[in-house]
Amino acid sequence: GPLEGLTIPLKVAAAVGFIGAQPVILQQVWSFVSPGLRPKERKFVWPFVLSALLLFLAGAAFAYLVMPIGLNFISNFLAGQAVYLPDLNQYLSFFLLLVIIFGVTFEMPVALVLLGLLGIISSNWLAKRRRGAYVMIIFVAFVVTPGADPFTPTALAIPLLLFYEASIQILKRVFHR
């Protein structure tokens, strides 16, 4: 398109700027929230923040590894019948969307453990609803992932199913103590 020469560098700059601003944003949020927390609550903040950050980065890295496989499937789908000419602007938008989707959905264990610590759910509650949760996780993975390939949603659903089981085990250990 005629504006791609301008929009592509702006998209890249916005993404890098947002990532680079995260330490300042997190510090401002912490400055606002920390006065309202009791000392007992403060000791839980850093493990949750660190695990949330690591899980988001793991999801982003996983999306980076999965994306070429999904794009390869899509580009070879019409093998010989069409010429595949990727558009850099759409490729960048697709990549950023995939990174955000994988990063955010990889936060599921943090949310489940936090809900467990707040007493809203328990490991037994999660275990009893395992079948429905599996169906919901697979459904959400197929709905939120862009593209038409079957590989990308499957690559998202498998780690989420493992994270669900890990959340059950973590809650069992936390409440066992």
Coordinates of N, CA, C and O in Angstrom, one line a residue:
G1 N 0.8 -1.2 0.0 CA 0.0 0.0 0.0 C 0.9 1.3 0.0 O 2.1 1.2 0.3
P2 N 0.3 2.4 -0.3 CA 1.1 3.6 -0.4 C 1.6 4.1 0.9 O 2.6 4.8 0.9
L3 N 1.0 3.7 2.0 CA 1.4 4.2 3.3 C 2.3 3.3 4.1 O 2.7 3.5 5.2
E4 N 2.6 2.1 3.5 CA 3.4 1.1 4.2 C 4.7 1.5 4.6 O 5.3 1.2 5.6
G5 N 5.3 2.4 3.8 CA 6.7 2.9 4.1 C 6.7 3.7 5.4 O 7.7 3.8 6.1
L6 N 5.5 4.3 5.7 CA 5.4 5.0 7.0 C 4.8 4.2 8.1 O 5.3 4.3 9.3
T7 N 3.9 3.3 7.8 CA 3.2 2.6 8.9 C 4.0 1.5 9.5 O 3.9 1.2 10.7
I8 N 4.9 0.8 8.7 CA 5.7 -0.3 9.2 C 6.7 0.2 10.3 O 6.7 -0.3 11.4
P9 N 7.5 1.3 10.0 CA 8.4 1.7 11.0 C 7.6 2.2 12.3 O 8.1 2.1 13.4
L10 N 6.4 2.8 12.1 CA 5.7 3.3 13.2 C 5.2 2.1 14.1 O 5.2 2.2 15.3
K11 N 4.7 1.0 13.4 CA 4.3 -0.1 14.2 C 5.4 -0.8 15.0 O 5.3 -1.1 16.1
V12 N 6.6 -0.9 14.3 CA 7.8 -1.4 15.0 C 8.2 -0.5 16.2 O 8.5 -1.0 17.3
A13 N 8.2 0.8 15.9 CA 8.6 1.7 17.0 C 7.6 1.7 18.2 O 8.0 1.8 19.3
A14 N 6.3 1.6 17.8 CA 5.3 1.5 18.9 C 5.4 0.2 19.7 O 5.3 0.3 21.0
A15 N 5.7 -0.9 19.1 CA 5.9 -2.1 19.8 C 7.1 -2.1 20.7 O 7.1 -2.5 21.9
V16 N 8.2 -1.6 20.1 CA 9.5 -1.5 20.9 C 9.3 -0.5 22.0 O 9.8 -0.7 23.1
G17 N 8.6 0.6 21.8 CA 8.4 1.6 22.8 C 7.6 1.1 23.9 O 7.8 1.4 25.1
F18 N 6.5 0.4 23.6 CA 5.7 -0.2 24.6 C 6.4 -1.2 25.5 O 6.3 -1.2 26.7
I19 N 7.2 -2.0 24.9 CA 8.0 -3.0 25.6 C 9.1 -2.3 26.5 O 9.3 -2.6 27.6
G20 N 9.7 -1.3 25.9 CA 10.7 -0.5 26.6 C 10.1 0.3 27.8 O 10.8 0.5 28.8
A21 N 8.9 0.7 27.7 CA 8.2 1.5 28.8 C 7.7 0.6 29.9 O 7.3 1.2 30.9
Q22 N 7.7 -0.7 29.7 CA 7.1 -1.5 30.8 C 7.7 -1.4 32.2 O 7.0 -1.4 33.1
P23 N 9.0 -1.2 32.3 CA 9.6 -1.0 33.7 C 9.0 0.2 34.3 O 8.7 0.2 35.5
V24 N 8.9 1.3 33.6 CA 8.3 2.5 34.2 C 6.9 2.4 34.5 O 6.4 2.8 35.5
I25 N 6.1 1.7 33.6 CA 4.7 1.5 33.8 C 4.5 0.7 35.1 O 3.6 1.0 35.9
L26 N 5.2 -0.4 35.2 CA 5.1 -1.3 36.3 C 5.5 -0.6 37.6 O 4.9 -0.8 38.6
Q27 N 6.5 0.2 37.6 CA 6.9 1.0 38.7 C 5.8 2.0 39.2 O 5.5 2.1 40.4
Q28 N 5.2 2.6 38.2 CA 4.1 3.5 38.6 C 2.9 2.8 39.1 O 2.3 3.2 40.1
V29 N 2.6 1.6 38.6 CA 1.5 0.8 39.1 C 1.8 0.4 40.5 O 1.0 0.4 41.4
W30 N 3.0 -0.1 40.7 CA 3.4 -0.5 42.1 C 3.4 0.6 43.1 O 3.0 0.4 44.2
S31 N 3.8 1.8 42.7 CA 3.7 3.0 43.6 C 2.3 3.3 44.0 O 2.1 3.8 45.1
F32 N 1.4 3.1 43.1 CA 0.0 3.3 43.4 C -0.6 2.2 44.3 O -1.4 2.5 45.2
V33 N -0.3 1.0 44.0 CA -0.9 -0.2 44.7 C -0.3 -0.5 46.0 O -1.0 -0.8 47.0
S34 N 1.0 -0.4 46.1 CA 1.7 -0.8 47.3 C 1.3 -0.2 48.7 O 1.3 -0.9 49.7
P35 N 0.9 1.1 48.7 CA 0.5 1.6 50.0 C -0.8 0.9 50.6 O -1.0 0.9 51.8
G36 N -1.6 0.4 49.7 CA -2.8 -0.3 50.1 C -2.7 -1.7 50.5 O -3.6 -2.3 50.9
L37 N -1.5 -2.3 50.4 CA -1.3 -3.7 50.7 C -0.7 -3.9 52.1 O 0.1 -3.1 52.5
R38 N -1.1 -4.9 52.7 CA -0.6 -5.3 54.0 C 0.8 -6.0 53.8 O 1.0 -6.5 52.7
P39 N 1.7 -6.1 54.8 CA 3.0 -6.7 54.6 C 2.8 -8.2 54.1 O 3.6 -8.7 53.3
K40 N 1.8 -8.9 54.6 CA 1.6 -10.3 54.2 C 1.2 -10.4 52.7 O 1.7 -11.3 52.0
E41 N 0.5 -9.4 52.2 CA 0.1 -9.4 50.8 C 1.2 -9.0 49.9 O 1.3 -9.4 48.8
R42 N 2.1 -8.1 50.4 CA 3.2 -7.6 49.6 C 4.2 -8.8 49.3 O 4.8 -8.7 48.2
K43 N 4.3 -9.8 50.2 CA 5.3 -10.8 49.9 C 4.8 -11.7 48.8 O 5.6 -12.4 48.2
F44 N 3.5 -11.7 48.4 CA 3.0 -12.5 47.3 C 3.1 -11.8 46.0 O 2.9 -12.4 44.9
V45 N 3.3 -10.4 46.0 CA 3.3 -9.7 44.8 C 4.4 -10.0 43.8 O 4.2 -10.3 42.7
W46 N 5.6 -10.1 44.3 CA 6.8 -10.3 43.5 C 6.8 -11.7 42.8 O 7.1 -11.8 41.6
P47 N 6.4 -12.8 43.5 CA 6.3 -14.0 42.8 C 5.3 -14.0 41.7 O 5.5 -14.6 40.6
F48 N 4.2 -13.4 41.9 CA 3.1 -13.3 40.9 C 3.6 -12.4 39.7 O 3.4 -12.8 38.5
V49 N 4.2 -11.3 40.0 CA 4.7 -10.4 38.9 C 5.8 -11.1 38.1 O 5.7 -11.1 36.9
L50 N 6.7 -11.7 38.8 CA 7.8 -12.4 38.1 C 7.3 -13.6 37.3 O 7.7 -13.7 36.1
S51 N 6.4 -14.4 37.8 CA 5.9 -15.5 37.1 C 5.0 -15.0 35.9 O 5.0 -15.6 34.8
A52 N 4.2 -14.0 36.1 CA 3.4 -13.4 35.0 C 4.3 -12.9 33.9 O 4.1 -13.2 32.7
L53 N 5.4 -12.2 34.2 CA 6.3 -11.7 33.2 C 7.0 -12.9 32.5 O 7.1 -12.9 31.2
L54 N 7.5 -13.9 33.2 CA 8.1 -15.0 32.6 C 7.2 -15.8 31.7 O 7.6 -16.2 30.6
L55 N 6.0 -16.0 32.1 CA 5.0 -16.7 31.3 C 4.6 -15.9 30.0 O 4.4 -16.5 29.0
F56 N 4.5 -14.6 30.2 CA 4.2 -13.8 29.0 C 5.3 -13.9 28.0 O 5.1 -14.1 26.8
L57 N 6.6 -13.8 28.5 CA 7.7 -13.9 27.6 C 7.8 -15.3 27.0 O 8.2 -15.5 25.8
A58 N 7.5 -16.3 27.7 CA 7.5 -17.7 27.2 C 6.4 -17.8 26.1 O 6.7 -18.5 25.1
G59 N 5.3 -17.3 26.3 CA 4.2 -17.3 25.3 C 4.6 -16.6 24.1 O 4.4 -17.0 22.9
A60 N 5.3 -15.4 24.2 CA 5.7 -14.7 23.1 C 6.8 -15.4 22.3 O 6.8 -15.5 21.1
A61 N 7.7 -16.1 23.0 CA 8.8 -16.9 22.4 C 8.2 -18.1 21.7 O 8.6 -18.4 20.6
F62 N 7.2 -18.7 22.3 CA 6.5 -19.8 21.7 C 5.8 -19.4 20.4 O 5.8 -20.2 19.4
A63 N 5.2 -18.3 20.4 CA 4.5 -17.8 19.2 C 5.5 -17.5 18.1 O 5.2 -17.8 16.9
Y64 N 6.7 -17.0 18.5 CA 7.7 -16.8 17.5 C 8.2 -18.1 16.9 O 8.5 -18.1 15.7
L65 N 8.2 -19.2 17.6 CA 8.6 -20.4 17.1 C 7.5 -21.1 16.3 O 7.8 -21.8 15.3
V66 N 6.3 -20.9 16.7 CA 5.1 -21.6 16.1 C 4.7 -20.9 14.8 O 4.3 -21.6 13.8
M67 N 4.9 -19.6 14.7 CA 4.4 -18.8 13.6 C 4.9 -19.3 12.2 O 4.1 -19.5 11.3
P68 N 6.2 -19.6 12.1 CA 6.7 -20.0 10.7 C 6.1 -21.4 10.3 O 5.8 -21.6 9.1
I69 N 5.8 -22.2 11.2 CA 5.2 -23.5 10.9 C 3.7 -23.3 10.3 O 3.3 -23.9 9.3
G70 N 3.0 -22.5 11.0 CA 1.6 -22.2 10.6 C 1.6 -21.4 9.2 O 0.8 -21.7 8.4
L71 N 2.5 -20.5 9.1 CA 2.6 -19.7 7.8 C 3.0 -20.6 6.7 O 2.6 -20.5 5.5
N72 N 3.9 -21.6 7.0 CA 4.4 -22.5 5.9 C 3.2 -23.4 5.5 O 3.1 -23.7 4.3
F73 N 2.4 -23.8 6.4 CA 1.2 -24.6 6.1 C 0.3 -23.8 5.2 O -0.2 -24.4 4.1
I74 N 0.0 -22.6 5.5 CA -0.9 -21.8 4.7 C -0.3 -21.5 3.4 O -1.0 -21.5 2.3
S75 N 1.0 -21.2 3.3 CA 1.6 -20.8 2.0 C 1.7 -22.1 1.1 O 1.7 -21.9 -0.2
N76 N 1.8 -23.3 1.6 CA 1.9 -24.5 0.8 C 0.5 -25.1 0.5 O 0.5 -26.1 -0.2
F77 N -0.5 -24.5 1.1 CA -1.9 -25.1 0.9 C -2.3 -25.1 -0.5 O -2.9 -26.0 -1.0
L78 N -2.0 -24.1 -1.3 CA -2.4 -24.0 -2.7 C -1.2 -24.3 -3.6 O -1.0 -23.7 -4.6
A79 N -0.3 -25.2 -3.2 CA 0.9 -25.5 -3.8 C 0.8 -25.5 -5.4 O 0.1 -26.3 -5.9
G80 N 1.4 -24.6 -6.0 CA 1.4 -24.5 -7.5 C 0.2 -23.8 -8.1 O 0.3 -23.5 -9.3
Q81 N -0.8 -23.6 -7.4 CA -2.0 -23.0 -8.0 C -2.1 -21.5 -7.8 O -2.8 -20.8 -8.4
A82 N -1.3 -21.0 -6.8 CA -1.2 -19.6 -6.6 C 0.2 -19.2 -6.2 O 0.9 -20.0 -5.6
V83 N 0.5 -17.9 -6.4 CA 1.8 -17.4 -6.0 C 1.6 -16.7 -4.6 O 0.7 -15.9 -4.5
Y84 N 2.4 -17.0 -3.7 CA 2.3 -16.5 -2.3 C 3.3 -15.3 -2.2 O 4.5 -15.5 -2.3
L85 N 2.7 -14.1 -2.1 CA 3.5 -12.9 -1.9 C 3.1 -12.2 -0.6 O 2.1 -11.5 -0.6
P86 N 3.9 -12.5 0.4 CA 3.5 -11.9 1.7 C 3.6 -10.4 1.8 O 4.6 -9.8 1.2
D87 N 2.7 -9.7 2.4 CA 2.7 -8.3 2.6 C 3.4 -8.0 4.0 O 2.9 -8.5 5.0
L88 N 4.4 -7.2 4.0 CA 5.2 -6.9 5.2 C 4.3 -6.3 6.3 O 4.4 -6.7 7.5
N89 N 3.4 -5.4 6.0 CA 2.5 -4.8 7.0 C 1.6 -5.8 7.6 O 1.4 -5.9 8.8
Q90 N 1.0 -6.7 6.8 CA 0.1 -7.7 7.3 C 0.8 -8.8 8.1 O 0.3 -9.3 9.0
Y91 N 2.0 -9.1 7.6 CA 2.9 -10.0 8.3 C 3.2 -9.5 9.7 O 3.1 -10.3 10.7
L92 N 3.6 -8.3 9.8 CA 3.9 -7.7 11.1 C 2.7 -7.6 12.0 O 2.8 -8.0 13.2
S93 N 1.6 -7.3 11.5 CA 0.3 -7.2 12.3 C 0.0 -8.6 12.7 O -0.4 -8.8 13.9
F94 N 0.1 -9.6 11.9 CA -0.2 -11.0 12.2 C 0.8 -11.5 13.3 O 0.4 -12.1 14.3
F95 N 2.0 -11.1 13.2 CA 3.0 -11.5 14.2 C 2.8 -10.9 15.5 O 2.8 -11.6 16.6
L96 N 2.5 -9.6 15.6 CA 2.2 -8.9 16.8 C 0.9 -9.5 17.5 O 0.9 -9.7 18.7
L97 N -0.1 -9.7 16.7 CA -1.3 -10.3 17.2 C -1.1 -11.7 17.8 O -1.5 -12.0 18.9
L98 N -0.3 -12.5 17.1 CA 0.0 -13.9 17.6 C 0.8 -13.8 18.9 O 0.5 -14.6 19.8
V99 N 1.8 -12.9 19.0 CA 2.6 -12.8 20.2 C 1.7 -12.3 21.4 O 1.8 -12.9 22.5
I100 N 0.8 -11.4 21.2 CA -0.1 -10.9 22.2 C -1.0 -12.0 22.7 O -1.2 -12.3 23.9
I101 N -1.6 -12.7 21.7 CA -2.5 -13.8 22.1 C -1.8 -14.9 22.9 O -2.3 -15.3 23.9
F102 N -0.6 -15.4 22.4 CA 0.1 -16.4 23.1 C 0.5 -15.9 24.5 O 0.5 -16.6 25.5
G103 N 1.1 -14.7 24.5 CA 1.5 -14.1 25.8 C 0.4 -14.0 26.8 O 0.6 -14.3 28.0
V104 N -0.7 -13.5 26.4 CA -1.8 -13.3 27.4 C -2.4 -14.6 27.8 O -2.7 -14.8 29.0
T105 N -2.6 -15.6 26.9 CA -3.2 -16.8 27.3 C -2.2 -17.7 28.1 O -2.7 -18.5 28.9
F106 N -0.9 -17.4 28.0 CA 0.0 -18.1 28.9 C -0.1 -17.6 30.3 O 0.6 -18.2 31.2
E107 N -0.8 -16.6 30.6 CA -1.0 -16.1 31.9 C -2.1 -16.9 32.7 O -2.3 -16.6 33.9
M108 N -2.7 -17.9 32.1 CA -3.7 -18.6 32.7 C -3.3 -19.2 34.1 O -4.1 -19.1 35.0
P109 N -2.1 -19.8 34.2 CA -1.8 -20.4 35.5 C -1.7 -19.3 36.6 O -2.1 -19.6 37.8
V110 N -1.2 -18.2 36.3 CA -1.1 -17.1 37.3 C -2.5 -16.7 37.8 O -2.8 -16.6 39.0
A111 N -3.5 -16.6 36.8 CA -4.9 -16.3 37.2 C -5.5 -17.4 38.0 O -6.1 -17.1 39.0
L112 N -5.3 -18.6 37.7 CA -5.9 -19.7 38.4 C -5.3 -19.8 39.8 O -6.0 -20.1 40.8
V113 N -4.0 -19.7 39.9 CA -3.4 -19.8 41.3 C -3.8 -18.6 42.1 O -4.1 -18.7 43.3
L114 N -3.9 -17.4 41.5 CA -4.4 -16.2 42.3 C -5.8 -16.5 42.8 O -6.2 -16.2 43.9
L115 N -6.7 -17.0 41.9 CA -8.1 -17.3 42.3 C -8.1 -18.3 43.4 O -8.9 -18.3 44.3
G116 N -7.2 -19.3 43.3 CA -7.1 -20.3 44.4 C -6.6 -19.7 45.7 O -7.2 -20.0 46.8
L117 N -5.7 -18.8 45.7 CA -5.2 -18.2 46.9 C -6.3 -17.3 47.5 O -6.3 -17.1 48.7
L118 N -7.1 -16.7 46.7 CA -8.2 -15.9 47.2 C -9.4 -16.7 47.7 O -10.3 -16.1 48.2
G119 N -9.3 -18.0 47.5 CA -10.4 -18.9 48.0 C -11.6 -19.0 47.1 O -12.6 -19.5 47.5
I120 N -11.4 -18.5 45.8 CA -12.6 -18.5 44.9 C -12.7 -19.9 44.3 O -13.8 -20.4 44.0
I121 N -11.5 -20.5 44.0 CA -11.5 -21.9 43.4 C -10.5 -22.7 44.2 O -9.7 -22.2 45.0
S122 N -10.5 -24.0 44.0 CA -9.6 -24.9 44.7 C -9.1 -25.9 43.7 O -9.6 -26.1 42.6
S123 N -8.1 -26.7 44.1 CA -7.6 -27.7 43.2 C -8.6 -28.8 42.9 O -8.7 -29.3 41.8
N124 N -9.4 -29.1 43.9 CA -10.5 -30.1 43.7 C -11.5 -29.6 42.8 O -12.1 -30.3 41.9
W125 N -11.9 -28.3 42.9 CA -12.9 -27.7 42.0 C -12.4 -27.7 40.6 O -13.1 -28.1 39.7
L126 N -11.1 -27.4 40.4 CA -10.5 -27.5 39.0 C -10.5 -28.9 38.5 O -10.8 -29.1 37.3
A127 N -10.1 -29.8 39.4 CA -10.1 -31.2 38.9 C -11.4 -31.8 38.5 O -11.6 -32.5 37.6
K128 N -12.5 -31.4 39.3 CA -13.8 -31.9 39.0 C -14.3 -31.3 37.6 O -15.1 -31.9 37.0
R129 N -13.8 -30.2 37.2 CA -14.3 -29.5 36.0 C -13.3 -29.6 34.9 O -13.3 -28.9 33.9
R130 N -12.5 -30.6 35.0 CA -11.4 -30.8 34.0 C -11.9 -31.0 32.6 O -11.4 -30.4 31.7
R131 N -12.9 -31.9 32.4 CA -13.4 -32.1 31.0 C -13.9 -30.9 30.4 O -13.6 -30.5 29.2
G132 N -14.8 -30.1 31.1 CA -15.3 -28.9 30.6 C -14.2 -27.9 30.3 O -14.3 -27.1 29.3
A133 N -13.2 -27.8 31.2 CA -12.1 -26.9 31.0 C -11.3 -27.2 29.8 O -10.9 -26.3 29.0
Y134 N -11.1 -28.5 29.5 CA -10.4 -28.9 28.3 C -11.1 -28.5 27.1 O -10.5 -28.0 26.1
V135 N -12.4 -28.7 27.1 CA -13.2 -28.3 25.9 C -13.2 -26.8 25.7 O -13.0 -26.3 24.6
M136 N -13.3 -26.1 26.8 CA -13.2 -24.6 26.7 C -11.9 -24.1 26.3 O -11.8 -23.2 25.4
I137 N -10.8 -24.7 26.8 CA -9.5 -24.3 26.4 C -9.3 -24.6 24.9 O -8.7 -23.7 24.2
I138 N -9.7 -25.7 24.4 CA -9.5 -26.0 23.0 C -10.4 -25.1 22.1 O -9.9 -24.6 21.1
F139 N -11.6 -24.8 22.6 CA -12.5 -23.9 21.8 C -11.9 -22.5 21.8 O -11.8 -21.9 20.7
V140 N -11.4 -22.0 22.9 CA -10.8 -20.7 23.0 C -9.6 -20.6 22.1 O -9.3 -19.6 21.4
A141 N -8.7 -21.7 22.1 CA -7.5 -21.7 21.3 C -7.9 -21.6 19.8 O -7.2 -20.9 19.0
F142 N -8.9 -22.2 19.4 CA -9.3 -22.2 18.0 C -10.0 -20.9 17.6 O -9.9 -20.4 16.5
V143 N -10.6 -20.2 18.6 CA -11.3 -18.9 18.3 C -10.3 -17.8 18.3 O -10.4 -16.9 17.4
V144 N -9.4 -17.7 19.2 CA -8.5 -16.5 19.4 C -7.3 -16.5 18.4 O -6.8 -15.4 18.2
T145 N -6.9 -17.7 17.9 CA -5.8 -17.6 17.0 C -6.2 -17.2 15.6 O -7.1 -17.7 15.1
P146 N -5.4 -16.3 15.0 CA -5.7 -15.9 13.7 C -5.2 -16.9 12.7 O -4.4 -17.7 12.9
G147 N -5.7 -16.8 11.5 CA -5.3 -17.7 10.4 C -6.2 -18.9 10.2 O -7.1 -19.1 11.0
A148 N -5.9 -19.7 9.2 CA -6.8 -20.8 8.9 C -6.1 -22.1 9.1 O -6.7 -23.2 8.7
D149 N -4.9 -22.1 9.6 CA -4.2 -23.4 9.7 C -4.6 -24.1 11.0 O -5.0 -23.5 12.0
P150 N -4.6 -25.4 11.0 CA -5.0 -26.2 12.3 C -3.8 -26.3 13.3 O -4.0 -26.6 14.4
F151 N -2.6 -25.9 12.8 CA -1.4 -26.1 13.7 C -1.4 -25.1 14.8 O -1.1 -25.4 15.9
T152 N -1.6 -23.8 14.5 CA -1.4 -22.8 15.5 C -2.4 -22.9 16.7 O -1.9 -22.8 17.8
P153 N -3.7 -23.2 16.5 CA -4.5 -23.4 17.6 C -4.2 -24.6 18.4 O -4.2 -24.6 19.7
T154 N -3.7 -25.6 17.8 CA -3.3 -26.8 18.5 C -2.0 -26.5 19.3 O -1.9 -27.0 20.4
A155 N -1.1 -25.8 18.7 CA 0.1 -25.4 19.4 C -0.2 -24.5 20.6 O 0.6 -24.5 21.6
L156 N -1.3 -23.8 20.6 CA -1.7 -23.0 21.8 C -2.4 -23.8 22.8 O -2.2 -23.7 24.0
A157 N -3.3 -24.7 22.3 CA -4.1 -25.5 23.3 C -3.3 -26.5 24.1 O -3.5 -26.6 25.3
I158 N -2.3 -27.1 23.5 CA -1.5 -28.1 24.3 C -0.8 -27.5 25.5 O -0.9 -28.0 26.6
P159 N -0.1 -26.3 25.3 CA 0.5 -25.8 26.6 C -0.5 -25.3 27.6 O -0.3 -25.4 28.8
L160 N -1.7 -24.8 27.1 CA -2.7 -24.3 28.0 C -3.3 -25.5 28.8 O -3.6 -25.4 30.0
L161 N -3.4 -26.7 28.2 CA -3.9 -27.9 28.9 C -2.9 -28.3 29.9 O -3.2 -28.6 31.1
L162 N -1.6 -28.2 29.6 CA -0.5 -28.5 30.5 C -0.5 -27.5 31.7 O -0.3 -27.9 32.8
F163 N -0.7 -26.2 31.4 CA -0.8 -25.2 32.4 C -2.0 -25.4 33.3 O -1.9 -25.1 34.5
Y164 N -3.1 -25.9 32.8 CA -4.2 -26.2 33.6 C -3.9 -27.2 34.7 O -4.2 -27.1 35.9
E165 N -3.3 -28.3 34.2 CA -2.9 -29.4 35.1 C -1.8 -28.9 36.1 O -1.9 -29.3 37.3
A166 N -0.9 -28.1 35.7 CA 0.1 -27.6 36.6 C -0.5 -26.7 37.6 O -0.1 -26.7 38.8
S167 N -1.5 -25.9 37.3 CA -2.2 -25.1 38.2 C -2.9 -25.9 39.3 O -2.9 -25.5 40.5
I168 N -3.5 -27.0 38.9 CA -4.1 -27.9 39.9 C -3.0 -28.4 40.9 O -3.2 -28.4 42.1
Q169 N -1.9 -28.8 40.4 CA -0.8 -29.3 41.2 C -0.2 -28.2 42.1 O 0.0 -28.5 43.3
I170 N -0.1 -27.0 41.6 CA 0.4 -25.9 42.4 C -0.6 -25.6 43.6 O -0.2 -25.4 44.7
L171 N -1.8 -25.6 43.3 CA -2.8 -25.3 44.3 C -2.9 -26.4 45.3 O -3.1 -26.1 46.5
K172 N -2.7 -27.7 44.9 CA -2.6 -28.7 45.9 C -1.5 -28.6 46.9 O -1.6 -28.7 48.1
R173 N -0.3 -28.2 46.3 CA 0.9 -28.0 47.2 C 0.7 -26.7 48.1 O 1.2 -26.8 49.2
V174 N 0.2 -25.7 47.5 CA 0.0 -24.4 48.3 C -0.9 -24.7 49.5 O -0.6 -24.3 50.6
F175 N -2.1 -25.3 49.2 CA -3.0 -25.5 50.3 C -2.7 -26.7 51.2 O -3.3 -26.9 52.2
H176 N -1.8 -27.6 50.7 CA -1.3 -28.7 51.6 C -0.5 -28.2 52.7 O -0.6 -28.7 53.9
R177 N 0.3 -27.1 52.5 CA 1.1 -26.5 53.5 C 0.2 -25.8 54.5 O 0.5 -25.6 55.6

